[in-house]
mmCIF file of C-alpha atoms in Angstrom:
data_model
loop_
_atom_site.group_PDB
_atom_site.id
_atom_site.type_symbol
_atom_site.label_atom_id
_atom_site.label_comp_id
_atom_site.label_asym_id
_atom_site.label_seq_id
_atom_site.Cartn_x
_atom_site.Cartn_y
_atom_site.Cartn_z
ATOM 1 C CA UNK A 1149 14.824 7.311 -6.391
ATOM 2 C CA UNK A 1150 13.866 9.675 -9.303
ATOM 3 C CA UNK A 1151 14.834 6.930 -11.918
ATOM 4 C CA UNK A 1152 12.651 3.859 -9.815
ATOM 5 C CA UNK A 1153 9.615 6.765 -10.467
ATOM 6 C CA UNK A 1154 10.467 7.264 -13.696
ATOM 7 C CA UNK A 1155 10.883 3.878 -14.453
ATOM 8 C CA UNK A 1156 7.390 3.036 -13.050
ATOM 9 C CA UNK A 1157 5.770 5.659 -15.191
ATOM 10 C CA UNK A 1158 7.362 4.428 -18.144
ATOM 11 C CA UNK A 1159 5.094 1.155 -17.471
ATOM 12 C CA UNK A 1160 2.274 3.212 -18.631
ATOM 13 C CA UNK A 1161 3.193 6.226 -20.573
ATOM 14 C CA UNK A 1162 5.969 8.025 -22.400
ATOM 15 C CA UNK A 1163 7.744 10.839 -21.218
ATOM 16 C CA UNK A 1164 9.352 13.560 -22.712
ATOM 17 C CA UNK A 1165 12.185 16.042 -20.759
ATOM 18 C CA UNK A 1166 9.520 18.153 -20.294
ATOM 19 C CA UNK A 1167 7.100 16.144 -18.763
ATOM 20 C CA UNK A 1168 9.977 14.343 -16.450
ATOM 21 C CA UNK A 1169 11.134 17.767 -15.366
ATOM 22 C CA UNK A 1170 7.444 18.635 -14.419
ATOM 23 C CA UNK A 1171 7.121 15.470 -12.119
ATOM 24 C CA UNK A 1172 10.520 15.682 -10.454
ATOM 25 C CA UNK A 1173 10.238 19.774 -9.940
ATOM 26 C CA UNK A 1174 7.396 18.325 -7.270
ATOM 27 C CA UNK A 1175 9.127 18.105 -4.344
ATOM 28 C CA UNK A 1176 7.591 14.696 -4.200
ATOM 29 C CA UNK A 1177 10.050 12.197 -2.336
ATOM 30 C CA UNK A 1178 10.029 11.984 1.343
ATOM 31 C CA UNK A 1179 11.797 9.786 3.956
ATOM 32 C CA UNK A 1180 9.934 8.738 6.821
ATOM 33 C CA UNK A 1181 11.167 6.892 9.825
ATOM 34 C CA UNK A 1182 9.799 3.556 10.981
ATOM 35 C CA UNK A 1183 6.281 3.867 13.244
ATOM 36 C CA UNK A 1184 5.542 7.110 11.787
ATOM 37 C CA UNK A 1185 1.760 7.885 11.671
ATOM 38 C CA UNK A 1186 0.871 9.296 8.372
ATOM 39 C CA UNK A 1187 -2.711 9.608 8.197
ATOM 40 C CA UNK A 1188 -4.819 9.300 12.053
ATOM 41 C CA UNK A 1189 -8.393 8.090 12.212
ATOM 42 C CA UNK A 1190 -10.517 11.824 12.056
ATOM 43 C CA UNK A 1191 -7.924 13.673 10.180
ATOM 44 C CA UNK A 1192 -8.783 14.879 7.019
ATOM 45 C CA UNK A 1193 -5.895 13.881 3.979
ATOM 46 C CA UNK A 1194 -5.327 14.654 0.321
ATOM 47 C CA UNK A 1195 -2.104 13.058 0.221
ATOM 48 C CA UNK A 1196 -1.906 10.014 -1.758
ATOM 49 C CA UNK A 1197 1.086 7.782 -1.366
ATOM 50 C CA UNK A 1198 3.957 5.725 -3.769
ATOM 51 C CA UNK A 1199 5.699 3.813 -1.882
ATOM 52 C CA UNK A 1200 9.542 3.742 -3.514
ATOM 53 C CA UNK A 1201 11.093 1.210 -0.765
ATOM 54 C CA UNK A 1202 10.027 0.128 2.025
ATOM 55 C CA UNK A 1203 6.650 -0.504 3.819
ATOM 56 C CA UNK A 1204 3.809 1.017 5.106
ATOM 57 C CA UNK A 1205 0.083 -0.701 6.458
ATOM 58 C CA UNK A 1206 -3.749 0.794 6.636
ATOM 59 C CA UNK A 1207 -5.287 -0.233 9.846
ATOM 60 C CA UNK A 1208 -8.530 0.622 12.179
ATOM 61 C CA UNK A 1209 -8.148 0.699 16.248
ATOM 62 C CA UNK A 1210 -11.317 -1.070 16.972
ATOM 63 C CA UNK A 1211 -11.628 -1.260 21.388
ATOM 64 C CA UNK A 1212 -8.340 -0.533 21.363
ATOM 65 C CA UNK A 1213 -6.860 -2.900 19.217
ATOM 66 C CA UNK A 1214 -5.433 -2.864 15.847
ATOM 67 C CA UNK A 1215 -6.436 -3.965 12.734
ATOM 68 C CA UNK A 1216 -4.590 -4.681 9.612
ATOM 69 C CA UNK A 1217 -6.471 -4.261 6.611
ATOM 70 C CA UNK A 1218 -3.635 -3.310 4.047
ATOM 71 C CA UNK A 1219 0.414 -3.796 3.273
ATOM 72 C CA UNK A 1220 2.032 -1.337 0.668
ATOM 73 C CA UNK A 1221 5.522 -2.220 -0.591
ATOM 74 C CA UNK A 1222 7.662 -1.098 -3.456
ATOM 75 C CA UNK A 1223 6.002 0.370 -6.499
ATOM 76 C CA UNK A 1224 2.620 0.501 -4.764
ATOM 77 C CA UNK A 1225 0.413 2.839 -4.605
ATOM 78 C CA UNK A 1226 -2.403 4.198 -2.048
ATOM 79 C CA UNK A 1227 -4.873 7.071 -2.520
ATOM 80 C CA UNK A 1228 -6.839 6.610 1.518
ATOM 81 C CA UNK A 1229 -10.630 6.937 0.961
ATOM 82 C CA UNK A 1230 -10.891 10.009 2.678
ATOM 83 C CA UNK A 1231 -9.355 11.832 -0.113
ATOM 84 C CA UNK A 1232 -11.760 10.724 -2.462
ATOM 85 C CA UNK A 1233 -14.330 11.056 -0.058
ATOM 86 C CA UNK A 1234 -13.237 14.568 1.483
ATOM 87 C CA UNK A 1235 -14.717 13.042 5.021
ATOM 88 C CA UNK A 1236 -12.064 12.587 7.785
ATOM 89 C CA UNK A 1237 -10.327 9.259 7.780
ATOM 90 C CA UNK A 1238 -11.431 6.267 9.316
ATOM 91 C CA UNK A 1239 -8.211 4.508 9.802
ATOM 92 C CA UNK A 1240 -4.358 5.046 10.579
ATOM 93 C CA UNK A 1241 -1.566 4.517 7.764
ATOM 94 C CA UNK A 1242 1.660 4.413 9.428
ATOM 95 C CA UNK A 1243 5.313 3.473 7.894
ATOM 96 C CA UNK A 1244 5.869 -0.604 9.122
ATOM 97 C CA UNK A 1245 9.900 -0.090 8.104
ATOM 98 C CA UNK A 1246 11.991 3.141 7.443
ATOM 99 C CA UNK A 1247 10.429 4.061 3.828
ATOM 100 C CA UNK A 1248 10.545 6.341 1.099
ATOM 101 C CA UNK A 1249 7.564 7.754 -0.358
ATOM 102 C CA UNK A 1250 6.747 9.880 -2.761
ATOM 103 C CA UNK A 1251 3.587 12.111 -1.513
ATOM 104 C CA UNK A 1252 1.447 14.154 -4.175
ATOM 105 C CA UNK A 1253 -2.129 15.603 -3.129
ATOM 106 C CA UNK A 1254 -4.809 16.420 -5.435
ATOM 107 C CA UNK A 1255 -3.506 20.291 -6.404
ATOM 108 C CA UNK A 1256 -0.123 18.193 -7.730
ATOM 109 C CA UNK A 1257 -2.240 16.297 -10.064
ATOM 110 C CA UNK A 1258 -4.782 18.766 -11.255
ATOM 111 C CA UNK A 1259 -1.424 20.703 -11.919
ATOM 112 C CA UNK A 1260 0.420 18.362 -14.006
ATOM 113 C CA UNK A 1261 -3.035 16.920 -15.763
ATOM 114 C CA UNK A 1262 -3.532 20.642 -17.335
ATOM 115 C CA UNK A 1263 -0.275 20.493 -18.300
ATOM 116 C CA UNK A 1264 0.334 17.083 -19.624
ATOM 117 C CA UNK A 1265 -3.021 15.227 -20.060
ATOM 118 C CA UNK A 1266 -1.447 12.008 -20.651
ATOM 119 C CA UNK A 1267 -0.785 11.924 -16.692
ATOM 120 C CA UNK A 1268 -4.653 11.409 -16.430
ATOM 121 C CA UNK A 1269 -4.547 8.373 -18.847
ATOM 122 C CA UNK A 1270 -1.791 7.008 -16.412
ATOM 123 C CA UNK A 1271 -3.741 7.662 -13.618
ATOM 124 C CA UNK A 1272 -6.643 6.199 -14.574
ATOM 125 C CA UNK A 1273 -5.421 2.934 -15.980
ATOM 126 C CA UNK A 1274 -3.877 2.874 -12.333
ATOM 127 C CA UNK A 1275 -7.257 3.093 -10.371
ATOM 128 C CA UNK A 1276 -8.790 0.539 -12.546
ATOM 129 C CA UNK A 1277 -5.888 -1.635 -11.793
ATOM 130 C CA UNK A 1278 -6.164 -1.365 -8.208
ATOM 131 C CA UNK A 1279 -9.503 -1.363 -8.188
ATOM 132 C CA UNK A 1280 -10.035 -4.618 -9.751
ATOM 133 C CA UNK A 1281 -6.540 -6.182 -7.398
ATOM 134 C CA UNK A 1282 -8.515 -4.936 -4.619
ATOM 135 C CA UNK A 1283 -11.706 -6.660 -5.053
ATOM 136 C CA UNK A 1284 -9.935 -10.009 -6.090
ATOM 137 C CA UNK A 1285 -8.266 -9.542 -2.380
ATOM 138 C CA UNK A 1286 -10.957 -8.919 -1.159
ATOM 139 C CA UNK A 1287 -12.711 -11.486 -3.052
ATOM 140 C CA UNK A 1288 -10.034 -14.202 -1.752
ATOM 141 C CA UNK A 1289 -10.050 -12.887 1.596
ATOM 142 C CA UNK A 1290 -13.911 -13.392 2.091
ATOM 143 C CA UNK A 1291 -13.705 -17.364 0.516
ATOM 144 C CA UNK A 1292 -10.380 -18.881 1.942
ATOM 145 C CA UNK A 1293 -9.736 -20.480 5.845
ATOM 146 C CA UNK A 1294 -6.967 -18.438 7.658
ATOM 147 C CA UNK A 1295 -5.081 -21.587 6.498
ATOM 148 C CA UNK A 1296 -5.309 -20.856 2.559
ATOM 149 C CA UNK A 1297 -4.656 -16.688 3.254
ATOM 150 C CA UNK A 1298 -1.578 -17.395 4.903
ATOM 151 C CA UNK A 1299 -0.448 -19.611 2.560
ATOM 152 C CA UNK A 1300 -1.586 -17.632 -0.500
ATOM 153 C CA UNK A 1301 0.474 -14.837 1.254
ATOM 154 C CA UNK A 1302 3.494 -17.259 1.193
ATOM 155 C CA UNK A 1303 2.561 -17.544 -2.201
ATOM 156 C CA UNK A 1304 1.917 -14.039 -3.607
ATOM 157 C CA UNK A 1305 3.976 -12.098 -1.394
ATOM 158 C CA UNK A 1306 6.525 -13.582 0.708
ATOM 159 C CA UNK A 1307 8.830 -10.567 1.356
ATOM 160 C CA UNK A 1308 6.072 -9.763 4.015
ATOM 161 C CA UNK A 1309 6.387 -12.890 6.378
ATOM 162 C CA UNK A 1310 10.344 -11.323 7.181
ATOM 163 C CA UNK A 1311 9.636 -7.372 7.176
ATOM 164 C CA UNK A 1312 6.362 -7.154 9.089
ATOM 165 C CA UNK A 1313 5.695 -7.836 12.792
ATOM 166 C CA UNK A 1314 3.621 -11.270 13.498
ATOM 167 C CA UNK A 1315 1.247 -9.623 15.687
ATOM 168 C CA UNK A 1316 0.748 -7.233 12.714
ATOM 169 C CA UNK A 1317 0.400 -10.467 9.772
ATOM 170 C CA UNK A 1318 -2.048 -12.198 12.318
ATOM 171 C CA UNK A 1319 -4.300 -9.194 12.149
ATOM 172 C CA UNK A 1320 -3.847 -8.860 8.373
ATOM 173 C CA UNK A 1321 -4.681 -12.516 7.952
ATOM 174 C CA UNK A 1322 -7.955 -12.270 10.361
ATOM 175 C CA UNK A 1323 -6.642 -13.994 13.453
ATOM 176 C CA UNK A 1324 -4.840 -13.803 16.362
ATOM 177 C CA UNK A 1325 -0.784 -14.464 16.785
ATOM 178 C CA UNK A 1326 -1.109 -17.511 18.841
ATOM 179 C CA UNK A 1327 -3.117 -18.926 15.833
ATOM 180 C CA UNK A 1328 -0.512 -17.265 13.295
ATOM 181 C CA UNK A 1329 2.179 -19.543 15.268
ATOM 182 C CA UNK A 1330 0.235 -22.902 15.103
ATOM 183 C CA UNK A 1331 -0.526 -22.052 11.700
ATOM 184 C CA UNK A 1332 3.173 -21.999 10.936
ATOM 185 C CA UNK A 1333 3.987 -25.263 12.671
ATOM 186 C CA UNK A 1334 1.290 -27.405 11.078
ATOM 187 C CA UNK A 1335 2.292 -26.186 7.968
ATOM 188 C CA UNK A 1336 6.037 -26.777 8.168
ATOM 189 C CA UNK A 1337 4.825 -30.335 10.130
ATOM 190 C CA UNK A 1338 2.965 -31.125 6.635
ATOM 191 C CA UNK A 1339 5.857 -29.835 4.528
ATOM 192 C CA UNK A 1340 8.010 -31.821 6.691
ATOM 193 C CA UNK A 1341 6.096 -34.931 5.820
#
């Protein structure tokens, strides 16, 4: 797991034995099992998430029910608002399969910035790069039919359609799992054809 991190730093900056020692000295990677809650609606967070394998989700309970809003998978990374925002959290993150993270909070990276201020480059190219992804999904989200999201998600990321729950990809997409499953059909009728 320390060489996938590693690796994924390398994307964006150099490292030198000190500066890799620093990072994995953090007590940063962390298991967690399958339907584990890691951030509740109300609780206050500054843990930000990597995910190194497997998957976790970002959802609201809204009169009871769920609501996807987010998937994170391999090499992805999310910092909840509530960090940023030091208010308490307005939705749940919880792990969708078992999944290693690595967790880091705010201290971590003040830390290793002072230390090695090339770790604030990285971090900042990051946040502009998941900024802008985020308004393009959004973006997408707000001008396509639950028709053309489901099949952009066939599209963009498949892997998703076998390791999350349908009831779970129905809320993601905006509707409800009935619709998911005639969504399916019609498209596998017209694929058929």
């Amino acid at each position: 797991m320390q060489d996938i991190l590693l690796d994924f730093i390398s994307k964006y900056i150099s490292l030198n034995e000190d500066e890799e020692n620093a990072i994995l000295s953090l007590d940063l990677f962390h298991s967690v099992k399958k339907g584990t809650i890691l951030l509740k609606e109300g609780q206050q967070s500054k843990d930000s998430y990597f995910v190194l394998k497997g998957c976790i989700r970002t959802y609201y309970v809204i009169d009871g029910e769920e609501k996807t809003t987010a998937f994170y998978t391999e090499m992805e990374v999310l910092t909840p608002p509530c960090v940023i925002s030091k208010m308490p959290s307005e939705y749940y993150i919880s792990c969708v399969e078992d999944t290693i993270l690595t967790i880091s909070n705010a201290d971590m990276e003040v830390e290793v910035n002072s230390k090695f201020p090339k770790f604030e480059i990285m971090c900042r190219i990051l946040s502009e790069e998941l900024l802008a992804k985020k308004q393009l999904d959004f973006d997408e989200f707000k001008t396509s039919s639950p028709e053309q999201r489901y099949l952009n998600l066939m599209q963009s990321r498949p892997d998703l359609l076998q390791r999350v729950p349908q009831h779970q990809l129905a809320s993601f997409l905006g509707i409800q799992p009935q619709s998911l499953s005639r969504l399916r059909a019609r498209i596998m009728e017209k694929n058929k054809a």
